Short mmCIF file of C-alpha atoms in Angstrom, two decimals:
data_model
loop_
_atom_site.label_atom_id
_atom_site.label_comp_id
_atom_site.label_asym_id
_atom_site.label_seq_id
_atom_site.Cartn_x
_atom_site.Cartn_y
_atom_site.Cartn_z
CA MET A 845 -22.02 82.69 12.43
CA ALA A 846 -23.49 79.51 10.56
CA VAL A 847 -20.76 77.05 9.34
CA GLY A 848 -20.75 76.06 5.64
CA LYS A 849 -23.54 78.56 4.88
CA VAL A 850 -24.83 78.17 1.11
CA THR A 851 -28.03 79.99 -0.34
CA PHE A 852 -30.17 77.72 -2.61
CA SER A 853 -33.03 79.22 -4.89
CA LYS A 854 -36.40 77.26 -5.36
CA ALA A 855 -34.78 75.50 -8.50
CA GLU A 856 -31.67 74.66 -6.53
CA ARG A 857 -33.58 73.26 -3.66
CA GLU A 858 -35.82 70.87 -5.90
CA LYS A 859 -32.65 69.73 -7.85
CA LEU A 860 -30.95 69.07 -4.43
CA ALA A 861 -33.71 67.04 -3.46
CA GLU A 862 -33.69 65.11 -6.61
CA VAL A 863 -29.86 64.36 -6.59
CA LEU A 864 -30.26 63.26 -2.74
CA TRP A 865 -33.06 60.85 -3.83
CA LEU A 866 -30.72 59.34 -6.29
CA LEU A 867 -27.78 59.32 -3.92
CA ASN A 868 -29.83 57.45 -1.25
CA TRP A 869 -30.85 54.85 -3.79
CA ILE A 870 -27.29 54.26 -4.65
CA SER A 871 -26.46 54.15 -0.77
CA VAL A 872 -28.90 51.18 -0.73
CA VAL A 873 -26.88 49.16 -3.06
CA THR A 874 -23.61 50.24 -0.86
CA GLY A 875 -25.59 48.88 2.16
CA VAL A 876 -25.99 45.60 0.00
CA THR A 877 -22.23 45.90 -0.58
CA LEU A 878 -21.48 46.10 3.20
CA PHE A 879 -23.80 43.18 3.88
CA ALA A 880 -22.17 40.97 1.28
CA LEU A 881 -18.67 42.05 2.35
CA GLY A 882 -19.39 40.99 6.07
CA LEU A 883 -20.98 37.67 4.86
CA PHE A 884 -17.89 37.02 2.70
CA LEU A 885 -15.34 37.72 5.47
CA LYS A 886 -17.30 35.53 8.01
CA VAL A 887 -17.38 32.76 5.60
CA GLU A 888 -13.69 33.10 5.08
CA ILE A 889 -12.99 33.14 8.77
CA GLN A 890 -15.07 30.21 9.67
CA LYS A 891 -13.36 28.20 6.88
CA TRP A 892 -10.49 27.70 8.97
CA ALA A 893 -11.81 28.37 12.44
CA GLU A 894 -10.61 25.08 13.70
CA VAL A 895 -7.11 26.40 13.69
CA MET A 896 -7.85 29.68 15.52
CA SER A 897 -8.21 29.92 19.30
CA GLU A 898 -11.46 31.76 19.52
CA GLN A 899 -14.14 33.60 17.43
CA GLY A 900 -13.68 37.06 18.83
CA THR A 901 -12.63 38.17 15.34
CA LEU A 902 -16.04 37.54 14.16
CA TYR A 903 -17.17 40.76 15.43
CA VAL A 904 -15.80 42.73 12.31
CA PRO A 905 -18.05 40.63 10.03
CA HIS A 906 -20.97 40.71 12.24
CA MET A 907 -20.69 44.62 12.41
CA LEU A 908 -20.35 44.88 8.67
CA ILE A 909 -23.43 42.46 8.11
CA THR A 910 -25.47 44.78 10.80
CA THR A 911 -24.22 47.99 9.44
CA GLY A 912 -25.20 46.96 5.89
CA LEU A 913 -28.94 46.02 6.72
CA ALA A 914 -28.99 49.24 8.56
CA ALA A 915 -27.69 51.22 5.59
CA CYS A 916 -30.46 49.72 3.32
CA CYS A 917 -33.08 50.61 5.67
CA ILE A 918 -31.99 54.10 6.51
CA ASN A 919 -31.23 54.98 3.00
CA TYR A 920 -34.58 53.51 1.77
CA LEU A 921 -36.32 55.97 4.20
CA GLY A 922 -33.82 58.91 3.32
CA GLY A 923 -34.84 58.59 -0.43
CA LYS A 924 -38.49 59.05 0.49
CA ILE A 925 -37.99 61.82 2.68
CA CYS A 926 -35.57 63.78 -0.04
CA LEU A 927 -38.12 62.99 -2.88
CA ASP A 928 -40.95 64.72 -0.67
CA CYS A 929 -38.66 67.75 0.46
CA ALA A 930 -39.04 68.77 -3.25
CA ASP A 931 -42.41 70.26 -2.31
CA THR A 932 -42.80 72.57 0.50
CA ASN A 933 -46.08 71.28 1.44
CA LYS A 934 -44.85 67.77 1.63
CA PHE A 935 -41.81 68.71 3.71
CA LEU A 936 -44.27 69.63 6.40
CA ARG A 937 -44.87 65.81 7.08
CA TRP A 938 -41.20 65.19 7.67
CA LYS A 939 -40.10 68.41 9.39
CA LEU A 940 -40.24 67.07 12.88
CA VAL A 941 -38.60 63.63 11.61
CA MET A 942 -35.95 65.22 9.79
CA MET A 943 -33.44 66.10 12.68
CA PRO A 944 -33.72 62.84 14.25
CA TYR A 945 -33.14 61.08 11.18
CA ILE A 946 -29.85 63.21 10.56
CA ILE A 947 -28.72 62.13 14.04
CA CYS A 948 -29.29 58.56 13.50
CA THR A 949 -27.64 58.73 9.99
CA PHE A 950 -24.69 60.64 11.76
CA PHE A 951 -24.32 57.46 14.42
CA PHE A 952 -24.79 55.07 11.44
CA THR A 953 -21.97 56.69 9.37
CA SER A 954 -19.68 56.72 12.28
CA CYS A 955 -20.31 52.90 12.47
CA VAL A 956 -19.09 52.61 8.93
CA LEU A 957 -16.10 54.37 9.84
CA ALA A 958 -15.40 52.08 12.74
CA GLY A 959 -15.93 49.09 10.52
CA ALA A 960 -13.41 50.28 8.28
CA LEU A 961 -10.89 51.04 11.03
CA MET A 962 -11.63 47.72 12.65
CA CYS A 963 -10.47 45.80 9.45
CA TYR A 964 -6.94 47.47 9.88
CA SER A 965 -6.73 46.88 13.65
CA ILE A 966 -7.59 43.24 13.77
CA ARG A 967 -4.25 42.06 12.76
CA SER A 968 -2.70 41.72 16.06
CA GLN A 969 -5.84 39.76 17.53
CA LEU A 970 -5.86 37.67 14.37
CA GLU A 971 -2.15 36.73 14.70
CA GLU A 972 -2.47 35.66 18.28
CA SER A 973 -5.59 33.69 17.69
CA LEU A 974 -3.78 31.84 14.75
CA PHE A 975 -0.72 31.40 16.90
CA LEU A 976 -2.75 29.55 19.63
CA GLY A 977 -5.12 27.80 17.53
CA LEU A 978 -2.65 26.17 15.29
CA ARG A 979 -0.60 25.07 18.31
CA ASN A 980 -3.41 23.10 19.55
CA ALA A 981 -4.45 21.87 16.04
CA MET A 982 -0.92 20.36 15.72
CA ARG A 983 -1.20 18.82 19.32
CA TYR A 984 -4.31 17.06 18.28
CA TYR A 985 -2.99 16.07 14.97
CA LYS A 986 -2.82 12.63 15.82
CA ASP A 987 -6.11 12.07 17.63
CA THR A 988 -8.10 10.88 14.56
CA ASP A 989 -10.23 8.47 16.76
CA THR A 990 -11.14 11.19 19.35
CA PRO A 991 -14.54 12.85 19.08
CA GLY A 992 -14.46 16.66 18.21
CA ARG A 993 -10.70 16.33 16.99
CA CYS A 994 -10.97 13.43 14.37
CA TYR A 995 -11.28 16.09 11.46
CA LEU A 996 -8.29 18.19 12.66
CA LYS A 997 -5.51 16.14 10.81
CA ARG A 998 -7.60 16.65 7.42
CA THR A 999 -7.76 20.32 8.22
CA VAL A 1000 -4.28 20.80 9.06
CA ASP A 1001 -3.07 18.89 6.03
CA MET A 1002 -5.50 20.69 3.66
CA LEU A 1003 -4.05 24.12 5.20
CA GLN A 1004 -0.38 23.08 4.55
CA ILE A 1005 -1.31 22.00 0.95
CA GLN A 1006 -3.14 24.91 0.10
CA PHE A 1007 -1.17 27.58 1.49
CA GLN A 1008 2.04 25.90 0.95
CA CYS A 1009 3.16 26.15 4.70
CA CYS A 1010 4.32 23.77 7.26
CA GLY A 1011 3.87 23.82 10.93
CA ASN A 1012 3.09 26.91 13.04
CA THR A 1013 5.95 29.19 12.55
CA GLY A 1014 8.01 26.46 10.49
CA TYR A 1015 8.57 22.88 9.85
CA ARG A 1016 10.69 22.36 13.02
CA ASP A 1017 7.34 22.95 15.00
CA TRP A 1018 6.56 19.33 14.33
CA PHE A 1019 9.67 18.03 15.85
CA GLN A 1020 8.36 19.13 19.35
CA ILE A 1021 5.15 17.29 19.35
CA GLN A 1022 4.04 13.85 18.72
CA TRP A 1023 1.98 13.87 15.45
CA ILE A 1024 1.94 10.12 14.71
CA SER A 1025 -0.70 8.36 16.56
CA THR A 1026 0.11 5.59 19.01
CA ARG A 1027 -1.86 2.87 17.18
CA TYR A 1028 0.61 3.18 14.03
CA LEU A 1029 3.64 2.66 16.49
CA ASP A 1030 5.18 -0.67 16.76
CA MET A 1031 5.47 -0.97 20.35
CA THR A 1032 7.39 -4.27 19.93
CA SER A 1033 10.27 -2.21 18.74
CA SER A 1034 12.94 -1.30 21.13
CA ALA A 1035 13.78 1.87 19.37
CA VAL A 1036 10.26 2.94 19.48
CA VAL A 1037 9.95 2.12 23.23
CA ASP A 1038 13.28 3.93 24.09
CA ARG A 1039 12.19 6.98 22.36
CA LEU A 1040 9.02 6.97 24.24
CA ARG A 1041 10.75 6.55 27.57
CA SER A 1042 13.40 9.38 26.87
CA ASN A 1043 10.90 11.83 26.72
CA VAL A 1044 9.47 13.25 30.07
CA GLU A 1045 5.87 13.35 28.85
CA GLY A 1046 6.03 9.96 27.16
CA GLN A 1047 5.85 11.43 23.68
CA TYR A 1048 7.35 9.80 20.48
CA LEU A 1049 9.09 12.78 19.12
CA MET A 1050 11.11 12.64 15.72
CA ASP A 1051 12.64 14.97 13.42
CA GLY A 1052 10.13 14.27 10.81
CA VAL A 1053 6.95 16.08 9.31
CA PRO A 1054 3.68 15.14 7.73
CA PHE A 1055 3.43 14.42 3.97
CA SER A 1056 1.44 17.73 3.36
CA CYS A 1057 4.70 19.61 4.32
CA CYS A 1058 6.11 18.37 1.06
CA SER A 1059 6.85 20.85 -1.71
CA THR A 1060 5.21 20.13 -5.18
CA PHE A 1061 8.13 21.84 -6.62
CA SER A 1062 10.87 19.41 -5.43
CA PRO A 1063 12.51 17.67 -8.21
CA ARG A 1064 13.06 14.53 -6.06
CA PRO A 1065 10.99 12.49 -3.88
CA CYS A 1066 10.13 14.24 -0.61
CA ILE A 1067 12.42 13.70 2.46
CA GLN A 1068 10.01 13.68 5.56
CA GLN A 1069 12.25 12.02 8.17
CA GLN A 1070 15.60 12.35 9.62
CA LEU A 1071 15.63 16.05 8.65
CA SER A 1072 18.09 16.87 11.13
CA ASN A 1073 20.68 14.29 10.02
CA ARG A 1074 22.44 15.49 6.90
CA THR A 1075 24.50 12.36 6.64
CA ALA A 1076 21.33 10.31 6.05
CA HIS A 1077 20.60 12.17 2.67
CA ILE A 1078 24.00 12.68 1.24
CA HIS A 1079 22.70 12.30 -2.36
CA TYR A 1080 20.64 15.53 -2.01
CA ASP A 1081 22.47 18.66 -2.66
CA GLN A 1082 21.77 21.92 -0.83
CA GLN A 1083 19.28 23.29 -3.52
CA SER A 1084 17.29 20.17 -3.31
CA GLN A 1085 16.85 20.29 0.21
CA GLN A 1086 15.65 23.72 0.24
CA GLN A 1087 12.91 22.81 -2.13
CA ASN A 1088 11.93 19.73 -0.54
CA LEU A 1089 9.51 21.16 2.12
CA TRP A 1090 7.46 24.25 2.64
CA ARG A 1091 9.49 26.62 4.62
CA ARG A 1092 6.80 29.15 5.42
CA GLY A 1093 4.90 28.69 8.67
CA CYS A 1094 1.14 28.52 8.43
CA ARG A 1095 0.53 31.20 10.96
CA GLN A 1096 2.26 33.83 8.63
CA ALA A 1097 0.58 32.21 5.53
CA LEU A 1098 -2.90 32.44 6.99
CA LEU A 1099 -2.08 35.83 8.45
CA ASP A 1100 -1.00 37.37 5.16
CA HIS A 1101 -4.14 35.85 3.39
CA TYR A 1102 -6.61 37.43 5.81
CA THR A 1103 -4.49 40.55 5.92
CA GLY A 1104 -4.85 41.26 2.26
CA ILE A 1105 -8.81 40.51 2.54
CA MET A 1106 -9.01 42.96 5.47
CA GLU A 1107 -6.94 45.63 3.58
CA SER A 1108 -9.30 45.24 0.56
CA ILE A 1109 -12.69 45.23 2.53
CA GLY A 1110 -11.26 48.15 4.78
CA LEU A 1111 -10.62 50.39 1.62
CA THR A 1112 -13.95 49.58 0.01
CA VAL A 1113 -15.68 50.45 3.44
CA LEU A 1114 -13.72 53.76 3.73
CA LEU A 1115 -14.79 54.69 0.33
CA ILE A 1116 -18.42 53.97 1.18
CA TRP A 1117 -17.98 56.00 4.50
CA LEU A 1118 -16.91 58.91 2.45
CA PHE A 1119 -19.93 58.67 0.06
CA GLU A 1120 -22.26 58.26 3.09
CA LEU A 1121 -20.67 61.43 4.47
CA LEU A 1122 -21.50 63.07 1.30
CA VAL A 1123 -25.05 62.09 1.47
CA LEU A 1124 -25.34 63.06 4.92
CA THR A 1125 -24.07 66.60 4.26
CA GLY A 1126 -26.38 67.08 1.38
CA VAL A 1127 -29.41 65.93 3.66
CA ARG A 1128 -28.35 68.50 6.29
CA TYR A 1129 -28.16 71.30 3.79
CA LEU A 1130 -31.54 70.19 2.59
CA GLN A 1131 -33.33 70.26 5.87
CA THR A 1132 -32.09 73.61 6.84
CA ALA A 1133 -32.65 75.22 3.62
CA MET A 1134 -36.37 74.01 3.61
CA GLU A 1135 -36.73 75.07 7.30
CA ASN A 1136 -35.49 78.59 6.51
CA VAL A 1137 -37.92 78.75 3.51
CA LEU A 1138 -40.88 77.92 5.75
CA ARG A 1139 -39.88 80.79 8.03
CA LEU A 1140 -39.80 83.28 5.31
CA GLY A 1141 -43.42 82.25 4.37
CA ASP A 1142 -42.75 82.16 0.76
CA PRO A 1143 -41.63 78.76 -1.09
CA ASP A 1144 -40.32 80.68 -4.17
CA LEU A 1145 -37.82 82.76 -2.22
CA GLU A 1146 -34.22 82.01 -1.68
CA SER A 1147 -33.21 80.37 1.67
CA ASP A 1148 -29.99 79.77 3.46
CA GLY A 1149 -28.74 76.21 4.30
CA TRP A 1150 -25.75 75.39 6.54
CA ILE A 1151 -24.11 72.41 8.18
CA LEU A 1152 -24.08 73.90 11.71
CA GLU A 1153 -26.03 77.01 12.59
CA ASN A 1154 -23.26 78.31 14.98
CA SER A 1155 -19.58 77.76 14.82
CA LEU A 1156 -17.95 75.24 16.97
CA ALA A 1157 -16.61 77.94 19.17
CA GLU A 1158 -19.87 79.80 19.56
CA MET A 1159 -21.53 76.35 20.62
CA ALA A 1160 -19.17 75.56 23.14
CA ARG A 1161 -19.44 79.12 24.47
CA SER A 1162 -23.05 78.68 24.39
CA ASN A 1163 -23.08 75.29 26.25
CA PHE A 1164 -20.53 76.58 28.74
CA ASN A 1165 -22.49 79.46 29.66
CA ILE A 1166 -25.60 77.01 30.09
CA ILE A 1167 -23.39 74.84 32.55
CA LYS A 1168 -22.37 77.91 34.42
CA ASN A 1169 -25.97 79.35 34.93
CA LEU A 1170 -26.86 75.84 36.14
CA GLY A 1171 -24.32 76.06 38.67
CA LYS A 1172 -25.43 79.18 39.83
CA CYS A 1173 -28.75 77.96 40.91
CA TYR A 1174 -27.29 76.05 43.70
CA GLN A 1175 -25.18 79.09 45.11
CA VAL A 1176 -27.62 80.48 47.79
CA ASP A 1177 -25.11 82.01 50.08
CA ASP A 1178 -25.11 85.33 48.57
CA ASP A 1179 -28.51 85.47 47.65
CA PRO A 1180 -29.77 88.99 48.72
CA ASN A 1181 -33.29 87.95 49.22
CA ILE A 1182 -32.37 85.37 51.94
CA ASN A 1183 -33.71 86.23 55.46
CA ILE A 1184 -36.09 89.00 54.06
CA PRO A 1185 -39.34 88.51 55.40
CA THR A 1186 -42.44 88.66 52.95
CA ALA A 1187 -45.49 90.85 53.54
CA ALA A 1188 -47.35 87.63 54.55
CA ALA A 1189 -44.95 86.76 57.02
CA GLU A 1190 -44.98 90.22 58.57
CA ARG A 1191 -48.63 90.23 59.05
CA GLU A 1192 -48.46 86.66 60.88
CA VAL A 1193 -46.05 87.78 63.14
CA SER A 1194 -47.95 90.91 64.02
CA SER A 1195 -51.02 89.03 64.64
CA ARG A 1196 -49.26 87.00 67.15
CA GLN A 1197 -48.18 89.74 68.95
CA VAL A 1198 -51.57 91.38 69.73
CA GLN A 1199 -52.88 90.47 73.07
CA VAL A 1200 -56.60 89.88 73.24
CA PRO A 1201 -58.05 90.97 76.87
CA VAL A 1202 -59.91 88.14 78.46
CA THR A 1203 -63.19 89.30 80.32
CA GLY A 1204 -64.08 88.03 83.58
#
């Protein structure tokens, strides 16, 4: 029994072909949308690529870009096919192409769904990438004269100012690294030398943060140093202290930023997938209806269209029987024809048994 069986008249088949032609052209626009979303996401990720440990997250925008280009090509061809399918004679040109086209479109539609799901599943990978990348960027913050790292200070400062964040998970992360370059330290000062010697790794650690951590909402001048010493800033009340620095870590700020973008893109791609699935279903109905009217031999007659010719249970049973019969081909132990000589073999044996007399 066919799945989703629908009967179409000649006028309904023509109307379906025209509607699908229009929907395929709309799908070309959705392909351009997919391409634009992938390009936008790639630019957004590369904008802060210096504070990410790896570019493995780029597979999502690359997939959207590729899928968008494929959508433009496939749906352009689909519009041409559907327009020709309004005429039975023109349909004969595409009869052999229709099934491979539907299979390719099905896999393409599956890729669109996979792209939508990836937008929601990339959060954990992005979080780890940001954590490691920000940690390395903060470690090399002071290396402004080192090739390959000289722009990291500017990048981190712009990040903290733009996203109103400080450090990796919080402003105290700056206490654990040396973020001031050695060339700006007064090595003649005993306090500086003692602090360098007190650290096992020889780093100049301090309870201070870069200027970019300062909150623009603070009503008083920013306090950047001796943040752990409450007695050093006795004239600041508790409320002013809370407003002095950005409290949120940059990892969480960037993660929220990208998560919002991913969720919006994922929802858009999911809607595009539903639309493409609708178009694919319509093309399948058109293909089966046109093939059935060719079997009837009269283009003016009604014809049936369906999604699947047989139910899923019947298809599974049929495939199981095929596999089962293939297995029987190798079972020769119970074959009744084994060891039964043929007539040609019997004649050959009889001729060998005849003794020809030798004349002296």
